[in-house]
mmCIF file of N, CA, C and O in Angstrom:
data_model
loop_
_atom_site.group_PDB
_atom_site.id
_atom_site.type_symbol
_atom_site.label_atom_id
_atom_site.label_comp_id
_atom_site.label_asym_id
_atom_site.label_seq_id
_atom_site.Cartn_x
_atom_site.Cartn_y
_atom_site.Cartn_z
ATOM 1 N N UNK A 1 -14.604 70.802 -10.718
ATOM 2 C CA UNK A 1 -13.604 71.089 -11.731
ATOM 3 C C UNK A 1 -12.976 69.767 -12.166
ATOM 4 O O UNK A 1 -12.487 69.016 -11.332
ATOM 5 N N UNK A 2 -13.023 69.486 -13.449
ATOM 6 C CA UNK A 2 -12.400 68.275 -13.974
ATOM 7 C C UNK A 2 -11.177 68.686 -14.777
ATOM 8 O O UNK A 2 -11.287 69.374 -15.797
ATOM 9 N N UNK A 3 -10.002 68.266 -14.302
ATOM 10 C CA UNK A 3 -8.740 68.667 -14.902
ATOM 11 C C UNK A 3 -8.052 67.479 -15.557
ATOM 12 O O UNK A 3 -8.085 66.369 -15.031
ATOM 13 N N UNK A 4 -7.397 67.765 -16.684
ATOM 14 C CA UNK A 4 -6.585 66.768 -17.381
ATOM 15 C C UNK A 4 -5.210 67.376 -17.618
ATOM 16 O O UNK A 4 -5.107 68.512 -18.098
ATOM 17 N N UNK A 5 -4.180 66.623 -17.291
ATOM 18 C CA UNK A 5 -2.820 67.022 -17.630
ATOM 19 C C UNK A 5 -2.380 66.180 -18.816
ATOM 20 O O UNK A 5 -2.243 64.964 -18.713
ATOM 21 N N UNK A 6 -2.200 66.840 -19.948
ATOM 22 C CA UNK A 6 -1.673 66.161 -21.132
ATOM 23 C C UNK A 6 -0.161 66.158 -21.028
ATOM 24 O O UNK A 6 0.459 67.200 -20.783
ATOM 25 N N UNK A 7 0.418 64.969 -21.222
ATOM 26 C CA UNK A 7 1.863 64.830 -21.079
ATOM 27 C C UNK A 7 2.368 63.681 -21.937
ATOM 28 O O UNK A 7 1.595 63.022 -22.619
ATOM 29 N N UNK A 8 3.671 63.479 -21.893
ATOM 30 C CA UNK A 8 4.332 62.396 -22.622
ATOM 31 C C UNK A 8 5.045 61.483 -21.631
ATOM 32 O O UNK A 8 5.396 61.902 -20.537
ATOM 33 N N UNK A 9 5.298 60.273 -22.083
ATOM 34 C CA UNK A 9 6.174 59.382 -21.326
ATOM 35 C C UNK A 9 7.593 59.950 -21.369
ATOM 36 O O UNK A 9 7.991 60.555 -22.374
ATOM 37 N N UNK A 10 8.332 59.764 -20.299
ATOM 38 C CA UNK A 10 9.744 60.177 -20.245
ATOM 39 C C UNK A 10 9.941 61.630 -20.657
ATOM 40 O O UNK A 10 10.806 61.952 -21.470
ATOM 41 N N UNK A 11 9.127 62.512 -20.098
ATOM 42 C CA UNK A 11 9.165 63.939 -20.438
ATOM 43 C C UNK A 11 9.652 64.717 -19.211
ATOM 44 O O UNK A 11 8.951 64.809 -18.200
ATOM 45 N N UNK A 12 10.852 65.275 -19.310
ATOM 46 C CA UNK A 12 11.430 66.029 -18.205
ATOM 47 C C UNK A 12 10.560 67.234 -17.841
ATOM 48 O O UNK A 12 10.342 67.515 -16.652
ATOM 49 N N UNK A 13 10.039 67.940 -18.842
ATOM 50 C CA UNK A 13 9.180 69.091 -18.563
ATOM 51 C C UNK A 13 7.889 68.667 -17.875
ATOM 52 O O UNK A 13 7.381 69.366 -17.002
ATOM 53 N N UNK A 14 7.374 67.524 -18.251
ATOM 54 C CA UNK A 14 6.163 66.997 -17.606
ATOM 55 C C UNK A 14 6.432 66.692 -16.140
ATOM 56 O O UNK A 14 5.592 66.976 -15.275
ATOM 57 N N UNK A 15 7.602 66.137 -15.861
ATOM 58 C CA UNK A 15 7.983 65.864 -14.473
ATOM 59 C C UNK A 15 8.064 67.157 -13.669
ATOM 60 O O UNK A 15 7.606 67.225 -12.520
ATOM 61 N N UNK A 16 8.631 68.197 -14.275
ATOM 62 C CA UNK A 16 8.701 69.493 -13.597
ATOM 63 C C UNK A 16 7.303 70.065 -13.368
ATOM 64 O O UNK A 16 7.025 70.624 -12.308
ATOM 65 N N UNK A 17 6.440 69.921 -14.350
ATOM 66 C CA UNK A 17 5.069 70.416 -14.209
ATOM 67 C C UNK A 17 4.351 69.705 -13.062
ATOM 68 O O UNK A 17 3.636 70.341 -12.288
ATOM 69 N N UNK A 18 4.546 68.399 -12.952
ATOM 70 C CA UNK A 18 3.930 67.653 -11.856
ATOM 71 C C UNK A 18 4.385 68.186 -10.501
ATOM 72 O O UNK A 18 3.577 68.297 -9.562
ATOM 73 N N UNK A 19 5.647 68.538 -10.379
ATOM 74 C CA UNK A 19 6.154 69.108 -9.125
ATOM 75 C C UNK A 19 5.500 70.453 -8.827
ATOM 76 O O UNK A 19 5.114 70.727 -7.684
ATOM 77 N N UNK A 20 5.372 71.295 -9.834
ATOM 78 C CA UNK A 20 4.753 72.613 -9.647
ATOM 79 C C UNK A 20 3.274 72.466 -9.281
ATOM 80 O O UNK A 20 2.775 73.187 -8.414
ATOM 81 N N UNK A 21 2.578 71.534 -9.913
ATOM 82 C CA UNK A 21 1.169 71.316 -9.610
ATOM 83 C C UNK A 21 0.999 70.792 -8.182
ATOM 84 O O UNK A 21 0.056 71.183 -7.482
ATOM 85 N N UNK A 22 1.913 69.952 -7.746
ATOM 86 C CA UNK A 22 1.864 69.458 -6.364
ATOM 87 C C UNK A 22 2.097 70.603 -5.386
ATOM 88 O O UNK A 22 1.393 70.713 -4.372
ATOM 89 N N UNK A 23 3.074 71.462 -5.682
ATOM 90 C CA UNK A 23 3.338 72.618 -4.812
ATOM 91 C C UNK A 23 2.141 73.548 -4.748
ATOM 92 O O UNK A 23 1.887 74.169 -3.722
ATOM 93 N N UNK A 24 1.411 73.653 -5.850
ATOM 94 C CA UNK A 24 0.248 74.540 -5.904
ATOM 95 C C UNK A 24 -0.988 73.895 -5.293
ATOM 96 O O UNK A 24 -2.031 74.542 -5.195
ATOM 97 N N UNK A 25 -0.882 72.642 -4.874
ATOM 98 C CA UNK A 25 -2.006 71.891 -4.313
ATOM 99 C C UNK A 25 -3.182 71.851 -5.287
ATOM 100 O O UNK A 25 -4.341 72.025 -4.902
ATOM 101 N N UNK A 26 -2.872 71.629 -6.548
ATOM 102 C CA UNK A 26 -3.916 71.487 -7.563
ATOM 103 C C UNK A 26 -4.732 70.247 -7.227
ATOM 104 O O UNK A 26 -4.172 69.193 -6.920
ATOM 105 N N UNK A 27 -6.065 70.366 -7.281
ATOM 106 C CA UNK A 27 -6.893 69.200 -6.948
ATOM 107 C C UNK A 27 -6.667 68.059 -7.933
ATOM 108 O O UNK A 27 -6.013 68.229 -8.961
ATOM 109 N N UNK A 28 -7.238 66.917 -7.611
ATOM 110 C CA UNK A 28 -7.048 65.730 -8.446
ATOM 111 C C UNK A 28 -7.244 66.042 -9.925
ATOM 112 O O UNK A 28 -8.161 66.779 -10.300
ATOM 113 N N UNK A 29 -6.371 65.473 -10.712
ATOM 114 C CA UNK A 29 -6.479 65.617 -12.159
ATOM 115 C C UNK A 29 -6.124 64.279 -12.788
ATOM 116 O O UNK A 29 -5.451 63.444 -12.188
ATOM 117 N N UNK A 30 -6.592 64.105 -14.007
ATOM 118 C CA UNK A 30 -6.298 62.901 -14.771
ATOM 119 C C UNK A 30 -5.060 63.161 -15.616
ATOM 120 O O UNK A 30 -4.949 64.216 -16.244
ATOM 121 N N UNK A 31 -4.140 62.222 -15.640
ATOM 122 C CA UNK A 31 -2.982 62.314 -16.521
ATOM 123 C C UNK A 31 -3.294 61.555 -17.809
ATOM 124 O O UNK A 31 -3.687 60.392 -17.760
ATOM 125 N N UNK A 32 -3.149 62.239 -18.925
ATOM 126 C CA UNK A 32 -3.367 61.621 -20.234
ATOM 127 C C UNK A 32 -2.066 61.736 -21.018
ATOM 128 O O UNK A 32 -1.543 62.837 -21.209
ATOM 129 N N UNK A 33 -1.571 60.594 -21.443
ATOM 130 C CA UNK A 33 -0.332 60.554 -22.215
ATOM 131 C C UNK A 33 -0.681 60.571 -23.700
ATOM 132 O O UNK A 33 -1.476 59.743 -24.160
ATOM 133 N N UNK A 34 -0.103 61.503 -24.424
ATOM 134 C CA UNK A 34 -0.482 61.741 -25.818
ATOM 135 C C UNK A 34 0.295 60.895 -26.807
ATOM 136 O O UNK A 34 -0.025 60.890 -27.992
ATOM 137 N N UNK A 35 1.299 60.161 -26.361
ATOM 138 C CA UNK A 35 2.249 59.495 -27.249
ATOM 139 C C UNK A 35 1.606 58.593 -28.303
ATOM 140 O O UNK A 35 2.084 58.530 -29.420
ATOM 141 N N UNK A 36 0.553 57.897 -27.959
ATOM 142 C CA UNK A 36 -0.038 56.923 -28.877
ATOM 143 C C UNK A 36 -1.376 57.366 -29.447
ATOM 144 O O UNK A 36 -2.158 56.540 -29.912
ATOM 145 N N UNK A 37 -1.653 58.664 -29.404
ATOM 146 C CA UNK A 37 -2.924 59.179 -29.898
ATOM 147 C C UNK A 37 -2.646 60.277 -30.919
ATOM 148 O O UNK A 37 -2.212 61.374 -30.568
ATOM 149 N N UNK A 38 -2.901 59.993 -32.175
ATOM 150 C CA UNK A 38 -2.566 60.929 -33.259
ATOM 151 C C UNK A 38 -3.284 62.271 -33.104
ATOM 152 O O UNK A 38 -2.696 63.326 -33.363
ATOM 153 N N UNK A 39 -4.549 62.249 -32.681
ATOM 154 C CA UNK A 39 -5.297 63.499 -32.527
ATOM 155 C C UNK A 39 -4.728 64.352 -31.393
ATOM 156 O O UNK A 39 -4.557 65.569 -31.546
ATOM 157 N N UNK A 40 -4.446 63.717 -30.258
ATOM 158 C CA UNK A 40 -3.855 64.466 -29.146
ATOM 159 C C UNK A 40 -2.449 64.933 -29.494
ATOM 160 O O UNK A 40 -2.052 66.043 -29.121
ATOM 161 N N UNK A 41 -1.705 64.113 -30.203
ATOM 162 C CA UNK A 41 -0.358 64.493 -30.637
ATOM 163 C C UNK A 41 -0.417 65.739 -31.521
ATOM 164 O O UNK A 41 0.380 66.668 -31.368
ATOM 165 N N UNK A 42 -1.389 65.771 -32.409
ATOM 166 C CA UNK A 42 -1.534 66.922 -33.311
ATOM 167 C C UNK A 42 -1.891 68.188 -32.534
ATOM 168 O O UNK A 42 -1.370 69.260 -32.804
ATOM 169 N N UNK A 43 -2.750 68.035 -31.538
ATOM 170 C CA UNK A 43 -3.208 69.183 -30.761
ATOM 171 C C UNK A 43 -2.187 69.664 -29.733
ATOM 172 O O UNK A 43 -1.977 70.862 -29.576
ATOM 173 N N UNK A 44 -1.548 68.719 -29.031
ATOM 174 C CA UNK A 44 -0.700 69.073 -27.890
ATOM 175 C C UNK A 44 0.773 68.737 -28.060
ATOM 176 O O UNK A 44 1.571 69.049 -27.178
ATOM 177 N N UNK A 45 1.134 68.116 -29.170
ATOM 178 C CA UNK A 45 2.481 67.581 -29.336
ATOM 179 C C UNK A 45 3.617 68.528 -29.003
ATOM 180 O O UNK A 45 4.537 68.174 -28.285
ATOM 181 N N UNK A 46 3.551 69.741 -29.503
ATOM 182 C CA UNK A 46 4.636 70.702 -29.277
ATOM 183 C C UNK A 46 4.442 71.501 -27.996
ATOM 184 O O UNK A 46 5.310 72.286 -27.630
ATOM 185 N N UNK A 47 3.311 71.284 -27.305
ATOM 186 C CA UNK A 47 2.988 72.154 -26.170
ATOM 187 C C UNK A 47 2.988 71.465 -24.819
ATOM 188 O O UNK A 47 2.823 72.133 -23.807
ATOM 189 N N UNK A 48 3.115 70.155 -24.755
ATOM 190 C CA UNK A 48 3.032 69.477 -23.457
ATOM 191 C C UNK A 48 4.155 69.921 -22.540
ATOM 192 O O UNK A 48 5.231 70.264 -23.021
ATOM 193 N N UNK A 49 3.871 69.939 -21.268
ATOM 194 C CA UNK A 49 2.645 69.603 -20.569
ATOM 195 C C UNK A 49 1.615 70.731 -20.633
ATOM 196 O O UNK A 49 1.973 71.912 -20.618
ATOM 197 N N UNK A 50 0.352 70.343 -20.677
ATOM 198 C CA UNK A 50 -0.766 71.286 -20.696
ATOM 199 C C UNK A 50 -1.823 70.783 -19.734
ATOM 200 O O UNK A 50 -2.233 69.622 -19.814
ATOM 201 N N UNK A 51 -2.274 71.662 -18.842
ATOM 202 C CA UNK A 51 -3.364 71.346 -17.923
ATOM 203 C C UNK A 51 -4.636 71.948 -18.500
ATOM 204 O O UNK A 51 -4.678 73.138 -18.816
ATOM 205 N N UNK A 52 -5.668 71.131 -18.662
ATOM 206 C CA UNK A 52 -6.928 71.558 -19.260
ATOM 207 C C UNK A 52 -8.048 71.419 -18.246
ATOM 208 O O UNK A 52 -8.166 70.381 -17.577
ATOM 209 N N UNK A 53 -8.875 72.464 -18.131
ATOM 210 C CA UNK A 53 -10.099 72.403 -17.346
ATOM 211 C C UNK A 53 -11.226 72.081 -18.323
ATOM 212 O O UNK A 53 -11.562 72.898 -19.189
ATOM 213 N N UNK A 54 -11.798 70.900 -18.215
ATOM 214 C CA UNK A 54 -12.833 70.476 -19.163
ATOM 215 C C UNK A 54 -14.088 71.334 -19.095
ATOM 216 O O UNK A 54 -14.792 71.482 -20.089
ATOM 217 N N UNK A 55 -14.386 71.911 -17.944
ATOM 218 C CA UNK A 55 -15.600 72.718 -17.803
ATOM 219 C C UNK A 55 -15.514 74.013 -18.599
ATOM 220 O O UNK A 55 -16.498 74.453 -19.189
ATOM 221 N N UNK A 56 -14.345 74.612 -18.623
ATOM 222 C CA UNK A 56 -14.177 75.910 -19.287
ATOM 223 C C UNK A 56 -13.353 75.820 -20.568
ATOM 224 O O UNK A 56 -13.309 76.784 -21.326
ATOM 225 N N UNK A 57 -12.675 74.682 -20.754
ATOM 226 C CA UNK A 57 -11.760 74.465 -21.876
ATOM 227 C C UNK A 57 -10.563 75.428 -21.829
ATOM 228 O O UNK A 57 -9.881 75.627 -22.817
ATOM 229 N N UNK A 58 -10.309 76.011 -20.655
ATOM 230 C CA UNK A 58 -9.122 76.850 -20.483
ATOM 231 C C UNK A 58 -7.919 75.958 -20.278
ATOM 232 O O UNK A 58 -8.001 74.902 -19.649
ATOM 233 N N UNK A 59 -6.796 76.408 -20.792
ATOM 234 C CA UNK A 59 -5.553 75.655 -20.688
ATOM 235 C C UNK A 59 -4.500 76.441 -19.927
ATOM 236 O O UNK A 59 -4.414 77.663 -20.057
ATOM 237 N N UNK A 60 -3.720 75.708 -19.178
ATOM 238 C CA UNK A 60 -2.515 76.242 -18.552
ATOM 239 C C UNK A 60 -1.358 75.499 -19.195
ATOM 240 O O UNK A 60 -1.166 74.312 -18.966
ATOM 241 N N UNK A 61 -0.646 76.200 -20.054
ATOM 242 C CA UNK A 61 0.428 75.565 -20.822
ATOM 243 C C UNK A 61 1.776 75.865 -20.192
ATOM 244 O O UNK A 61 1.988 76.907 -19.578
ATOM 245 N N UNK A 62 2.675 74.931 -20.331
ATOM 246 C CA UNK A 62 4.036 75.085 -19.853
ATOM 247 C C UNK A 62 4.724 76.179 -20.649
ATOM 248 O O UNK A 62 4.465 76.299 -21.835
ATOM 249 N N UNK A 63 5.539 77.013 -20.036
ATOM 250 C CA UNK A 63 6.029 76.931 -18.664
ATOM 251 C C UNK A 63 5.093 77.632 -17.682
ATOM 252 O O UNK A 63 4.497 78.658 -17.993
ATOM 253 N N UNK A 64 4.951 77.042 -16.502
ATOM 254 C CA UNK A 64 4.222 77.655 -15.404
ATOM 255 C C UNK A 64 4.876 77.221 -14.100
ATOM 256 O O UNK A 64 5.606 76.228 -14.062
ATOM 257 N N UNK A 65 4.633 78.015 -13.068
ATOM 258 C CA UNK A 65 5.126 77.654 -11.747
ATOM 259 C C UNK A 65 3.919 77.497 -10.820
ATOM 260 O O UNK A 65 2.772 77.648 -11.258
ATOM 261 N N UNK A 66 4.184 77.196 -9.570
ATOM 262 C CA UNK A 66 3.100 76.960 -8.616
ATOM 263 C C UNK A 66 2.215 78.191 -8.466
ATOM 264 O O UNK A 66 0.990 78.073 -8.395
ATOM 265 N N UNK A 67 2.809 79.382 -8.437
ATOM 266 C CA UNK A 67 2.013 80.605 -8.300
ATOM 267 C C UNK A 67 1.094 80.802 -9.500
ATOM 268 O O UNK A 67 -0.069 81.172 -9.353
ATOM 269 N N UNK A 68 1.607 80.555 -10.690
ATOM 270 C CA UNK A 68 0.785 80.692 -11.892
ATOM 271 C C UNK A 68 -0.358 79.677 -11.880
ATOM 272 O O UNK A 68 -1.483 79.994 -12.269
ATOM 273 N N UNK A 69 -0.087 78.467 -11.422
ATOM 274 C CA UNK A 69 -1.133 77.446 -11.342
ATOM 275 C C UNK A 69 -2.204 77.861 -10.336
ATOM 276 O O UNK A 69 -3.404 77.700 -10.596
ATOM 277 N N UNK A 70 -1.797 78.420 -9.202
ATOM 278 C CA UNK A 70 -2.765 78.889 -8.203
ATOM 279 C C UNK A 70 -3.637 80.008 -8.777
ATOM 280 O O UNK A 70 -4.862 80.011 -8.580
ATOM 281 N N UNK A 71 -3.004 80.952 -9.476
ATOM 282 C CA UNK A 71 -3.773 82.056 -10.083
ATOM 283 C C UNK A 71 -4.751 81.518 -11.117
ATOM 284 O O UNK A 71 -5.899 81.947 -11.193
ATOM 285 N N UNK A 72 -4.313 80.578 -11.929
ATOM 286 C CA UNK A 72 -5.144 79.973 -12.965
ATOM 287 C C UNK A 72 -6.358 79.289 -12.327
ATOM 288 O O UNK A 72 -7.478 79.453 -12.790
ATOM 289 N N UNK A 73 -6.134 78.542 -11.252
ATOM 290 C CA UNK A 73 -7.227 77.890 -10.549
ATOM 291 C C UNK A 73 -8.186 78.906 -9.942
ATOM 292 O O UNK A 73 -9.399 78.726 -9.990
ATOM 293 N N UNK A 74 -7.645 79.966 -9.377
ATOM 294 C CA UNK A 74 -8.470 80.986 -8.712
ATOM 295 C C UNK A 74 -9.378 81.719 -9.688
ATOM 296 O O UNK A 74 -10.448 82.206 -9.299
ATOM 297 N N UNK A 75 -8.984 81.764 -10.953
ATOM 298 C CA UNK A 75 -9.791 82.449 -11.953
ATOM 299 C C UNK A 75 -10.699 81.484 -12.707
ATOM 300 O O UNK A 75 -11.205 81.809 -13.776
ATOM 301 N N UNK A 76 -10.866 80.297 -12.154
ATOM 302 C CA UNK A 76 -11.806 79.367 -12.740
ATOM 303 C C UNK A 76 -11.227 78.291 -13.598
ATOM 304 O O UNK A 76 -11.912 77.592 -14.333
ATOM 305 N N UNK A 77 -9.901 78.133 -13.550
ATOM 306 C CA UNK A 77 -9.267 77.066 -14.318
ATOM 307 C C UNK A 77 -9.215 77.337 -15.780
ATOM 308 O O UNK A 77 -9.677 78.278 -16.326
#
């Protein structure tokens, strides 16, 4: 499973999402900051933080908690 967390610099919600993902023991993921990328900004700007599974293209969008992240992972990301 290859996961990407789309986020912003200095984003309080992103910080909260990181805590929830840690509590859920989400496996390693790449953090991608959208601030300087016009295409990512257009796609994710109003929705960050968003966790994306590249294999399935499924997204887990904020708000979520550790239980929701665990359920999302259990169903294939």
